[in-house]
Coordinates of C-alpha atoms in Angstrom, one line a residue:
Chain U
M900 CA -40.3 23.3 6.5
S901 CA -40.0 26.5 8.5
N902 CA -36.8 28.1 9.6
D903 CA -38.2 28.4 12.9
E904 CA -37.3 24.7 13.4
F905 CA -33.6 25.4 13.2
V906 CA -31.7 26.5 16.2
Q907 CA -28.2 28.0 16.0
V908 CA -25.8 25.8 18.0
A909 CA -22.3 26.5 17.0
S910 CA -19.9 28.5 14.5
L911 CA -17.8 27.2 11.9
A912 CA -15.0 29.1 13.4
N913 CA -15.0 26.8 16.4
L914 CA -15.6 23.5 14.4
P915 CA -12.9 23.4 11.8
Q916 CA -13.0 20.5 9.2
G917 CA -11.9 17.2 10.8
R918 CA -13.4 18.1 14.2
C919 CA -16.4 17.0 16.1
A920 CA -18.0 18.5 19.4
A921 CA -21.1 18.1 21.4
V922 CA -23.7 20.7 22.0
A923 CA -26.9 20.7 24.3
V924 CA -30.2 21.3 22.5
A925 CA -33.6 20.8 24.0
D926 CA -32.5 18.3 26.7
R927 CA -30.4 16.3 24.2
E928 CA -26.9 16.1 23.6
I929 CA -26.0 16.4 19.8
L930 CA -22.7 15.6 18.2
L931 CA -21.7 17.9 15.4
C932 CA -19.3 16.6 13.0
H933 CA -17.5 18.7 10.3
T934 CA -16.1 16.4 7.4
A935 CA -15.0 17.0 3.9
D936 CA -18.5 16.4 2.9
G937 CA -20.0 19.0 5.2
V938 CA -21.3 19.5 8.8
F939 CA -23.5 16.7 10.2
A940 CA -25.6 16.4 13.5
L941 CA -26.3 13.1 15.4
D942 CA -27.1 11.8 18.8
N943 CA -24.0 11.9 21.0
L944 CA -24.5 8.7 22.7
C945 CA -23.4 5.4 21.1
T946 CA -26.3 3.0 20.8
H947 CA -24.3 0.2 22.0
G948 CA -22.9 1.2 25.4
A949 CA -24.2 4.8 25.7
A950 CA -20.7 6.3 25.7
R951 CA -20.3 9.8 24.6
L952 CA -19.0 9.9 21.0
C953 CA -17.5 13.4 21.4
E954 CA -14.8 11.7 23.5
G955 CA -14.2 9.3 20.7
K956 CA -12.7 10.3 17.3
L957 CA -13.7 11.5 13.9
K958 CA -12.0 9.8 10.9
G959 CA -13.2 10.8 7.7
N960 CA -17.0 10.4 7.5
R961 CA -16.7 7.9 10.5
V962 CA -17.1 8.6 14.2
L963 CA -15.6 6.0 16.5
C964 CA -16.9 5.2 19.9
P965 CA -14.1 5.6 22.7
L966 CA -15.4 2.6 24.7
H967 CA -15.4 -0.3 22.2
G968 CA -14.5 1.4 18.9
A969 CA -17.9 1.2 17.1
A970 CA -18.1 3.0 14.0
F971 CA -21.0 5.2 12.7
D972 CA -21.3 6.9 9.3
V973 CA -21.7 10.5 10.3
R974 CA -23.6 11.3 7.1
D975 CA -26.7 9.3 8.0
G976 CA -25.9 7.9 11.5
S977 CA -25.8 4.4 10.4
A978 CA -23.8 1.7 12.3
L979 CA -20.8 0.6 10.4
S980 CA -19.2 -1.9 13.0
R981 CA -20.0 -4.1 15.8
P982 CA -20.7 -4.0 18.7
A983 CA -23.1 -1.3 17.6
V984 CA -25.9 -2.5 15.4
R985 CA -28.4 0.3 15.7
G986 CA -27.7 3.6 13.9
L987 CA -27.7 7.0 15.5
A988 CA -30.6 9.5 15.2
S989 CA -29.3 12.2 12.7
Y990 CA -30.7 15.8 12.4
R991 CA -31.0 18.3 9.6
V992 CA -28.2 21.0 9.5
K993 CA -28.1 24.3 8.0
V994 CA -25.0 26.4 7.6
T995 CA -25.6 30.0 6.9
G996 CA -22.3 32.1 6.8
D997 CA -20.5 31.0 9.9
A998 CA -23.6 29.9 11.7
I999 CA -24.2 26.2 12.2
A1000 CA -28.1 25.6 12.9
I1001 CA -29.9 22.2 13.4
A1002 CA -33.4 21.1 13.5
V1003 CA -34.1 18.8 16.5
T1004 CA -37.9 18.5 15.9
D1005 CA -39.2 15.4 14.3
Chain Z
M1216 CA 18.4 -25.3 -22.1
N1217 CA 21.1 -22.6 -22.0
Q1218 CA 24.1 -25.1 -21.4
N1219 CA 25.8 -23.9 -24.6
N1220 CA 25.6 -20.2 -23.5
P1221 CA 29.1 -19.6 -21.8
A1222 CA 27.4 -16.7 -19.7
P1223 CA 23.6 -17.0 -19.2
G1224 CA 22.1 -13.8 -18.2
A1225 CA 25.0 -11.7 -19.6
A1226 CA 23.2 -10.5 -22.8
R1227 CA 21.7 -7.1 -22.8
A1228 CA 19.4 -5.1 -25.1
G1229 CA 21.2 -2.9 -27.7
G1230 CA 21.7 0.9 -27.0
A1231 CA 22.3 2.8 -24.0
T1232 CA 22.1 1.1 -20.7
V1233 CA 20.5 2.8 -17.7
A1234 CA 23.9 3.4 -16.2
E1235 CA 25.0 5.2 -19.3
T1236 CA 21.8 7.3 -19.3
L1237 CA 22.3 8.1 -15.6
A1238 CA 26.0 9.2 -16.4
T1239 CA 24.5 12.0 -18.5
D1240 CA 22.2 13.4 -15.7
S1241 CA 22.2 17.0 -15.3
R1242 CA 22.6 16.7 -11.6
E1243 CA 24.4 14.4 -9.1
V1244 CA 22.9 10.9 -9.0
P1245 CA 22.4 9.5 -5.6
A1246 CA 25.0 6.7 -5.1
P1247 CA 22.7 3.9 -4.5
L1248 CA 21.3 4.5 -8.0
L1249 CA 24.6 3.8 -9.4
D1250 CA 25.0 0.3 -7.7
Q1251 CA 24.6 -2.6 -10.2
S1252 CA 24.0 -6.0 -8.7
Y1253 CA 22.6 -8.6 -11.2
Q1254 CA 23.3 -12.2 -10.7
F1255 CA 22.2 -15.1 -12.9
L1256 CA 19.8 -17.3 -10.9
G1257 CA 19.1 -20.1 -13.2
D1258 CA 16.6 -20.6 -16.0
D1259 CA 14.4 -23.5 -15.0
D1260 CA 10.7 -23.2 -15.5
I1261 CA 8.5 -22.1 -12.7
D1262 CA 5.6 -24.5 -12.1
C1263 CA 2.1 -23.3 -12.9
S1264 CA 0.7 -25.1 -9.8
R1265 CA 2.3 -22.5 -7.6
Y1266 CA -0.3 -20.0 -8.8
I1267 CA -3.3 -22.2 -8.9
S1268 CA -3.1 -24.9 -6.4
A1269 CA -5.0 -24.6 -3.0
D1270 CA -2.4 -26.8 -1.3
F1271 CA 0.3 -24.6 -2.3
A1272 CA -1.6 -21.5 -1.1
R1273 CA -2.4 -23.4 2.2
K1274 CA 1.4 -23.9 2.5
E1275 CA 2.0 -20.2 2.0
F1276 CA -0.4 -19.2 4.7
D1277 CA 1.2 -21.8 7.1
R1278 CA 4.8 -21.1 6.3
L1279 CA 5.3 -17.8 4.5
W1280 CA 2.5 -15.3 5.6
N1281 CA 2.9 -16.6 9.2
R1282 CA 6.6 -15.8 9.2
C1283 CA 7.5 -12.9 6.9
W1284 CA 7.7 -9.2 7.7
Q1285 CA 4.9 -7.2 6.0
W1286 CA 3.8 -3.5 6.2
V1287 CA 0.4 -3.0 7.6
C1288 CA -0.1 0.9 7.6
R1289 CA 1.7 4.2 7.8
E1290 CA 2.6 5.6 11.2
E1291 CA 0.4 8.7 10.4
H1292 CA -2.6 6.2 10.1
I1293 CA -2.4 5.9 14.0
P1294 CA -1.1 9.2 15.2
D1295 CA -2.8 9.4 18.6
V1296 CA -2.9 6.8 21.6
G1297 CA -5.9 4.6 20.9
D1298 CA -5.7 4.6 17.2
N1299 CA -5.7 1.5 15.7
Y1300 CA -5.3 -0.4 12.4
V1301 CA -6.8 -3.9 11.5
Y1302 CA -4.8 -5.9 8.9
Q1303 CA -5.9 -9.1 7.2
I1304 CA -3.8 -11.5 5.5
G1305 CA -5.3 -14.7 4.4
P1306 CA -7.0 -16.2 7.4
Y1307 CA -5.0 -14.0 9.7
S1308 CA -6.0 -10.7 11.3
V1309 CA -3.8 -8.4 13.3
I1310 CA -4.5 -5.3 15.3
V1311 CA -1.9 -2.5 15.3
V1312 CA -2.3 0.0 18.0
R1313 CA -0.6 3.4 19.2
S1314 CA -0.5 2.1 22.7
S1315 CA 1.4 5.2 24.1
A1316 CA 2.6 8.4 22.7
D1317 CA 5.9 6.8 21.5
G1318 CA 4.7 3.0 21.5
I1319 CA 3.2 0.8 18.7
R1320 CA 2.1 -2.8 19.5
A1321 CA 0.5 -5.4 17.5
F1322 CA -1.8 -8.3 18.6
I1323 CA -3.7 -11.3 17.2
N1324 CA -7.2 -10.2 16.5
S1325 CA -8.8 -12.8 18.5
C1326 CA -10.2 -13.0 21.9
P1327 CA -8.5 -15.5 24.3
H1328 CA -11.9 -16.4 25.6
R1329 CA -13.6 -18.0 22.7
A1330 CA -11.5 -16.7 19.8
T1331 CA -13.9 -14.3 18.4
R1332 CA -12.3 -11.5 16.3
I1333 CA -12.2 -8.4 18.6
L1334 CA -12.3 -5.8 15.7
G1335 CA -14.0 -6.5 12.4
G1336 CA -13.2 -5.3 8.9
E1337 CA -9.9 -3.8 7.9
G1338 CA -8.6 -0.3 8.3
T1339 CA -8.3 2.6 10.9
G1340 CA -10.2 2.6 14.1
F1341 CA -10.0 4.2 17.5
S1342 CA -11.0 3.0 21.1
N1343 CA -9.6 3.6 24.6
A1344 CA -9.4 -0.2 25.2
F1345 CA -10.4 -3.3 23.1
T1346 CA -13.5 -5.0 24.1
C1347 CA -14.9 -8.4 22.6
P1348 CA -18.4 -7.9 20.9
F1349 CA -19.3 -11.5 22.0
H1350 CA -19.1 -11.5 25.9
G1351 CA -17.5 -8.1 26.7
W1352 CA -14.0 -9.3 27.8
S1353 CA -11.9 -6.1 27.7
F1354 CA -8.2 -5.5 27.1
S1355 CA -6.2 -2.4 27.6
L1356 CA -4.2 -1.0 24.7
D1357 CA -1.0 -2.8 25.7
G1358 CA -3.1 -6.1 25.3
C1359 CA -3.5 -6.8 29.2
L1360 CA -6.8 -8.4 30.3
Q1361 CA -8.5 -5.7 32.3
A1362 CA -12.3 -6.6 32.7
L1363 CA -13.9 -9.9 32.6
P1364 CA -17.7 -10.0 33.3
A1365 CA -18.7 -12.9 35.8
R1366 CA -15.1 -13.0 36.9
W1367 CA -16.4 -15.6 39.5
D1368 CA -16.7 -18.1 36.8
F1369 CA -13.3 -18.0 35.6
P1370 CA -10.8 -18.8 38.4
H1371 CA -8.5 -20.3 35.9
V1372 CA -8.1 -17.1 33.9
S1373 CA -5.5 -14.4 34.5
E1374 CA -3.8 -11.4 33.0
E1375 CA -0.9 -13.7 32.6
T1376 CA -2.7 -16.5 30.8
H1377 CA -5.4 -14.5 28.8
S1378 CA -4.1 -11.2 27.6
L1379 CA -4.0 -10.5 23.9
Q1380 CA -1.3 -12.5 21.9
P1381 CA 1.6 -10.1 20.9
V1382 CA 2.8 -9.9 17.4
Q1383 CA 6.2 -8.6 16.5
C1384 CA 5.9 -5.1 15.3
E1385 CA 8.6 -2.6 14.1
T1386 CA 8.7 0.5 12.0
W1387 CA 10.8 1.7 9.1
G1388 CA 10.4 4.6 6.5
G1389 CA 7.1 5.7 8.1
F1390 CA 5.7 2.2 7.7
V1391 CA 4.5 -0.2 10.5
F1392 CA 5.6 -3.8 9.9
I1393 CA 4.4 -6.8 11.7
N1394 CA 5.7 -10.4 11.7
L1395 CA 3.4 -13.2 13.0
D1396 CA 6.5 -15.3 13.8
T1397 CA 7.2 -14.8 17.3
H1398 CA 10.8 -16.0 16.6
A1399 CA 11.5 -14.0 13.6
G1400 CA 14.8 -12.0 13.4
P1401 CA 14.7 -8.2 13.5
L1402 CA 13.3 -6.1 10.6
A1403 CA 16.5 -4.3 10.1
D1404 CA 18.2 -7.6 8.9
Y1405 CA 15.3 -8.4 6.6
L1406 CA 15.5 -4.9 4.9
E1407 CA 19.0 -5.7 3.5
V1408 CA 20.0 -2.6 1.6
L1409 CA 16.8 -0.6 1.9
P1410 CA 17.8 1.3 5.0
A1411 CA 21.2 2.4 3.4
H1412 CA 19.6 3.1 0.1
F1413 CA 16.5 5.1 1.3
S1414 CA 18.6 7.2 3.6
H1415 CA 18.7 9.2 0.4
F1416 CA 15.1 9.1 -0.1
P1417 CA 13.4 9.3 3.3
L1418 CA 9.9 7.7 3.0
E1419 CA 9.1 8.8 6.5
R1420 CA 9.0 12.4 5.0
R1421 CA 6.2 11.4 2.5
R1422 CA 2.4 11.7 2.7
V1423 CA -0.2 9.5 1.3
R1424 CA -1.8 11.4 -1.4
L1425 CA -4.0 8.6 -2.7
H1426 CA -4.8 5.0 -1.7
V1427 CA -6.5 2.7 -4.2
Q1428 CA -7.3 -0.8 -3.3
K1429 CA -8.3 -3.2 -6.1
T1430 CA -9.3 -6.9 -6.3
L1431 CA -7.4 -8.5 -9.1
P1432 CA -8.4 -11.7 -10.9
A1433 CA -5.1 -13.5 -10.4
N1434 CA -3.1 -15.1 -7.7
W1435 CA -0.9 -12.6 -5.6
K1436 CA 2.2 -13.7 -7.1
A1437 CA 1.1 -13.4 -10.7
A1438 CA -0.4 -10.0 -9.9
Q1439 CA 2.8 -8.6 -8.6
E1440 CA 5.0 -10.3 -11.2
A1441 CA 3.2 -8.0 -13.8
F1442 CA 4.9 -5.1 -12.0
M1443 CA 8.4 -6.6 -11.6
E1444 CA 9.7 -6.2 -15.2
A1445 CA 9.5 -3.5 -17.8
Y1446 CA 9.7 -6.1 -20.6
H1447 CA 5.9 -5.9 -21.2
N1448 CA 6.1 -2.2 -22.0
F1449 CA 6.1 -2.6 -25.6
E1450 CA 3.1 -5.0 -25.8
T1451 CA 1.0 -4.1 -23.0
H1452 CA 1.5 -0.4 -22.8
D1453 CA 2.3 0.2 -26.6
G1454 CA 5.5 1.9 -25.2
P1455 CA 8.9 2.5 -26.7
N1456 CA 11.1 2.1 -23.6
G1457 CA 11.6 -0.6 -21.2
A1458 CA 13.9 -2.9 -23.0
N1459 CA 16.9 -1.1 -21.5
A1460 CA 15.8 -1.2 -17.9
Q1461 CA 18.2 -2.2 -15.4
Y1462 CA 17.7 -5.1 -12.9
D1463 CA 19.5 -5.6 -9.5
I1464 CA 19.3 -8.6 -7.0
F1465 CA 20.6 -7.3 -3.8
G1466 CA 19.9 -10.3 -1.6
K1467 CA 17.2 -12.9 -0.8
Y1468 CA 14.7 -10.1 0.0
V1469 CA 15.5 -7.1 -1.9
S1470 CA 15.5 -6.4 -5.6
R1471 CA 15.1 -3.5 -8.1
F1472 CA 14.6 -2.1 -11.5
I1473 CA 15.4 1.2 -12.7
H1474 CA 13.3 2.0 -15.8
N1475 CA 14.3 5.3 -17.7
I1476 CA 11.4 7.5 -18.6
G1477 CA 11.9 10.1 -21.3
N1478 CA 14.3 8.4 -23.6
Y1479 CA 15.0 5.1 -25.2
S1480 CA 17.2 3.4 -27.8
A1481 CA 15.9 2.5 -31.1
E1482 CA 18.6 -0.2 -31.1
S1483 CA 17.0 -1.9 -28.0
L1484 CA 14.0 -2.8 -30.1
A1485 CA 16.2 -4.4 -32.9
D1486 CA 14.3 -7.6 -32.9
Y1487 CA 11.0 -6.4 -31.8
P1488 CA 8.3 -6.8 -34.4
G1489 CA 7.7 -4.2 -37.0
D1490 CA 9.4 -0.9 -37.5
K1491 CA 7.5 1.0 -34.9
W1492 CA 9.8 3.5 -33.0
R1493 CA 12.7 1.8 -34.7
A1494 CA 12.6 3.1 -38.3
P1495 CA 12.5 6.1 -38.0
P1496 CA 13.3 6.4 -34.4
L1497 CA 11.2 8.9 -32.2
S1498 CA 12.6 12.4 -32.2
E1499 CA 13.2 14.2 -29.0
N1500 CA 9.9 16.4 -29.7
E1501 CA 7.9 13.1 -30.1
I1502 CA 9.3 11.8 -26.9
L1503 CA 8.3 15.0 -25.1
Q1504 CA 4.9 14.7 -26.4
M1505 CA 4.7 11.3 -24.7
L1506 CA 5.7 12.9 -21.4
S1507 CA 3.1 15.6 -21.8
V1508 CA 0.8 13.6 -19.4
F1509 CA 3.0 15.0 -16.5
G1510 CA 1.7 18.4 -17.5
L1511 CA 4.8 20.0 -18.7
E1512 CA 5.5 23.7 -19.4
H1513 CA 7.3 23.0 -22.7
D1514 CA 5.8 21.3 -25.8
E1515 CA 8.9 21.5 -27.8
V1516 CA 12.5 20.5 -27.1
P1517 CA 14.9 23.6 -27.2
A1518 CA 17.9 23.2 -29.6
G1519 CA 20.7 21.5 -27.8
K1520 CA 18.6 20.0 -25.2
T1521 CA 16.9 16.5 -24.7
A1522 CA 13.2 15.6 -23.8
R1523 CA 14.5 14.1 -20.7
E1524 CA 16.4 17.2 -19.5
V1525 CA 13.4 19.4 -20.4
A1526 CA 10.8 17.1 -18.7
A1527 CA 12.9 16.9 -15.5
Q1528 CA 13.5 20.6 -15.3
D1529 CA 9.7 21.3 -15.9
L1530 CA 8.9 18.9 -13.2
R1531 CA 11.4 20.3 -10.7
H1532 CA 9.6 23.7 -11.2
K1533 CA 6.1 22.4 -11.1
L1534 CA 6.2 20.0 -8.3
G1535 CA 8.5 22.3 -6.4
E1536 CA 5.9 24.9 -6.5
A1537 CA 2.9 22.5 -5.7
L1538 CA 4.7 20.6 -2.9
G1539 CA 6.8 23.5 -1.4
I1540 CA 10.0 21.8 -1.9
D1541 CA 13.2 22.8 -3.5
F1542 CA 14.1 20.1 -6.1
S1543 CA 16.8 22.3 -7.9
A1544 CA 19.4 19.8 -7.0
T1545 CA 17.3 16.7 -7.6
S1546 CA 18.6 14.3 -10.4
D1547 CA 16.9 13.9 -13.6
T1548 CA 16.5 10.1 -12.7
L1549 CA 14.6 10.8 -9.5
M1550 CA 12.6 13.4 -11.0
L1551 CA 11.5 11.1 -14.0
D1552 CA 12.3 7.5 -13.7
S1553 CA 10.3 4.5 -12.6
I1554 CA 12.7 3.0 -9.8
E1555 CA 11.1 0.2 -8.0
Y1556 CA 12.4 -1.6 -5.0
H1557 CA 10.8 -4.9 -4.1
L1558 CA 11.0 -6.3 -0.6
F1559 CA 10.2 -10.1 -0.3
P1560 CA 7.4 -11.2 -0.5
N1561 CA 4.9 -8.7 -1.7
M1562 CA 6.2 -4.9 -1.2
F1563 CA 7.2 -2.3 -3.6
F1564 CA 8.8 1.1 -2.6
F1565 CA 9.6 3.8 -5.4
P1566 CA 12.1 6.7 -4.2
G1567 CA 11.1 8.8 -7.4
I1568 CA 9.4 12.1 -7.2
T1569 CA 6.9 12.0 -10.0
V1570 CA 6.8 8.1 -10.1
S1571 CA 6.3 7.7 -6.2
M1572 CA 4.4 4.8 -5.5
V1573 CA 4.1 2.1 -2.9
Y1574 CA 2.5 -1.3 -3.8
R1575 CA 1.5 -4.3 -1.8
F1576 CA 0.0 -7.5 -3.2
R1577 CA -1.7 -10.3 -1.0
P1578 CA -4.0 -13.1 -1.2
N1579 CA -7.7 -12.1 -1.3
G1580 CA -8.7 -13.9 1.8
E1581 CA -8.0 -17.6 1.1
D1582 CA -8.9 -17.5 -2.6
V1583 CA -6.0 -18.7 -4.7
D1584 CA -7.4 -17.1 -7.9
S1585 CA -7.7 -13.5 -6.6
S1586 CA -5.6 -11.0 -4.9
L1587 CA -5.7 -7.4 -3.3
F1588 CA -3.5 -4.8 -4.7
D1589 CA -3.0 -1.7 -2.5
F1590 CA -1.5 1.1 -4.5
L1591 CA -0.5 4.4 -2.6
I1592 CA 0.9 7.5 -4.0
L1593 CA 3.5 8.7 -1.5
E1594 CA 4.0 12.5 -2.1
P1595 CA 7.1 14.3 -0.6
L1596 CA 6.2 16.3 2.5
A1597 CA 7.6 19.9 2.7
E1598 CA 10.2 20.4 5.4
G1599 CA 8.6 21.0 8.8
A1600 CA 5.1 20.1 7.6
Q1601 CA 3.2 17.6 9.7
H1602 CA 1.6 14.5 8.2
P1603 CA -2.0 15.2 7.3
Q1604 CA -4.6 12.5 8.1
P1605 CA -4.2 9.8 5.4
P1606 CA -7.1 9.4 2.9
E1607 CA -9.4 6.3 3.2
P1608 CA -8.7 3.9 0.6
V1609 CA -10.7 4.0 -2.6
C1610 CA -11.9 0.3 -3.1
L1611 CA -12.3 -1.1 -6.7
S1612 CA -13.9 -4.5 -7.6
V1613 CA -12.4 -6.8 -10.2
E1614 CA -15.0 -5.3 -12.6
Q1615 CA -14.1 -1.7 -12.1
S1616 CA -11.6 0.3 -14.1
Y1617 CA -8.8 2.4 -12.6
T1618 CA -10.2 5.4 -14.4
E1619 CA -13.0 5.4 -11.7
A1620 CA -10.6 6.3 -8.9
E1621 CA -10.7 10.0 -8.6
G1622 CA -7.2 11.5 -8.5
L1623 CA -5.3 8.7 -10.5
G1624 CA -5.5 10.9 -13.6
W1625 CA -3.3 9.6 -16.5
L1626 CA -2.2 6.6 -14.4
G1627 CA -5.7 5.1 -14.5
P1628 CA -5.6 3.8 -18.0
V1629 CA -1.9 2.6 -17.4
Y1630 CA -3.0 0.5 -14.5
D1631 CA -5.9 -0.9 -16.4
E1632 CA -3.3 -1.9 -19.0
D1633 CA -1.1 -3.4 -16.2
T1634 CA -3.7 -5.5 -14.8
G1635 CA -5.7 -6.2 -18.1
N1636 CA -3.8 -9.4 -18.6
L1637 CA -4.1 -11.0 -15.3
A1638 CA -7.4 -12.9 -15.9
L1639 CA -6.1 -14.3 -19.0
Q1640 CA -2.9 -15.5 -17.3
Q1641 CA -4.7 -17.0 -14.4
Q1642 CA -6.9 -19.0 -16.8
G1643 CA -3.8 -19.9 -18.8
F1644 CA -2.1 -21.4 -15.9
K1645 CA -5.0 -23.9 -15.7
T1646 CA -5.1 -24.7 -19.5
A1647 CA -1.4 -24.8 -19.9
R1648 CA -0.1 -28.1 -21.3
K1649 CA 3.5 -27.0 -20.5
P1650 CA 3.8 -27.5 -16.8
G1651 CA 5.8 -24.3 -16.0
I1652 CA 6.3 -20.7 -17.0
T1653 CA 9.5 -19.6 -18.6
L1654 CA 11.5 -16.4 -17.4
G1655 CA 14.0 -14.2 -19.3
N1656 CA 17.5 -14.5 -17.6
Y1657 CA 17.8 -10.8 -17.1
Q1658 CA 14.6 -8.8 -17.4
E1659 CA 12.6 -11.4 -15.4
S1660 CA 15.2 -12.3 -12.8
R1661 CA 13.5 -10.6 -9.9
I1662 CA 10.4 -12.9 -10.3
R1663 CA 12.8 -15.9 -10.1
R1664 CA 14.4 -14.4 -6.9
V1665 CA 11.1 -14.2 -5.3
H1666 CA 10.2 -17.9 -6.0
M1667 CA 13.6 -18.9 -4.9
T1668 CA 13.1 -17.2 -1.4
L1669 CA 9.5 -18.4 -1.2
D1670 CA 11.0 -22.0 -1.4
E1671 CA 13.3 -21.2 1.3
F1672 CA 10.4 -20.3 3.5
L1673 CA 8.3 -23.2 2.6
E1674 CA 11.2 -25.8 3.1
E1675 CA 12.7 -24.2 6.2
A1676 CA 9.3 -24.4 8.0
G1677 CA 8.8 -27.8 6.5
N1678 CA 11.9 -29.2 8.2
E1679 CA 10.9 -27.8 11.7

């Protein structure tokens, strides 16, 4: 794995634990979630109704869709509750000092 | 059986009573803890079938759980508009939601279209509206029908007829309560002495430090009854104190015990088997060693002091620093004792500082032979501090040990002991030739009070 894959997208200072935020990377909108278990990156659109998850809520390691309340595990993107049944794509994250970088290449 | 006893329920263990111990407290004791309110409630056996009969459990769902007040979550579980909490009780499911900045509402978790549960599972969630996952009927946070796909096909449906069914919802002490009975009286009446007593110990100024939910292998009543008396302390916990605990019945819904920690009377064990802790009695230093699980500064009791005084003082200092709270005027009894209020049918609140729990016992789905035990540690919150986000519950199966719950520390083995007899008791109900269980007149009086009030619920509804 090359370091070139990683793109810096945010700083820890702007994403305290318990918060999530959307960033745009390579034509995609990525949701960054900072929980007690670390920083995680996922697709920002709910797999059910395509609502923007950054407008929902992060609770522990779950992110909840604002439209219908579907829950996803931010650690691996898996769908935890209906109406969503398909998980979110998740991306590798590297935190170096204050810098949050993600790898969006497959 | 006790017809020859002129005053059944009047007998007490030998040695110092709780009231006598509280009279020696190094600080002023809050007035409610000086109240005594025991009453003899009878001594008939309690029928075993109440714990094992599917018919009896069905009546409880129809006539008890459908009609009693019960807490669902803490207010800090749903701090923002759109935050919700799903609560399951037997076959019923309720959504509690922060519908506006200062409004909490509750609804039956079932779509008025074809009855599908709108939100699955139990616990916290969030959404700007409720949408049924089956056909997409949508409801606002105050329950009003707001979107109906293929509206043309439902001319017989309106906001008035097909909004979510409301459930009574009130708050007390930082807890959100619901009552499925639309005609239920107000929560304030149901709480009896609790608001007056807990004005001295405001639970709304506490935070959830830990929430453990465990499945227990016994009926919900048997499970909670293991926590309603300190009589089991000697045998189950191999502990010296408990025989002198004080039991109070405040009304149909509220009872209490006060179980002193850090002292005991050897005389109270006069007719217990063997000489353990009786001859010779434990020294103050030995008692202090038993309290070392609290993490005390002292390992010896200075001359002229008692283990109880030393432990209370060490805890004032230790917990005061840890929590940012001044406990210098807090009584020994609040610092140390297990003070347990029970609210019918299944809720326990502890005002203590070190022993600061909340319990809730309820049926596990519709299974008569198992129950769910929610255990919360409610830690005092420093003045001016905001409630942090409560932790997610740690869920333990029947087979798991409380020692697997991170953060429980020394309490883990204690709760394993408390719940270790339940499977045997549930099996025993079924094999018993004697049709009922027998209760002590004083130490097990709170258990009887619950059954009496339960009977009132079952009979009142039956006459409707």
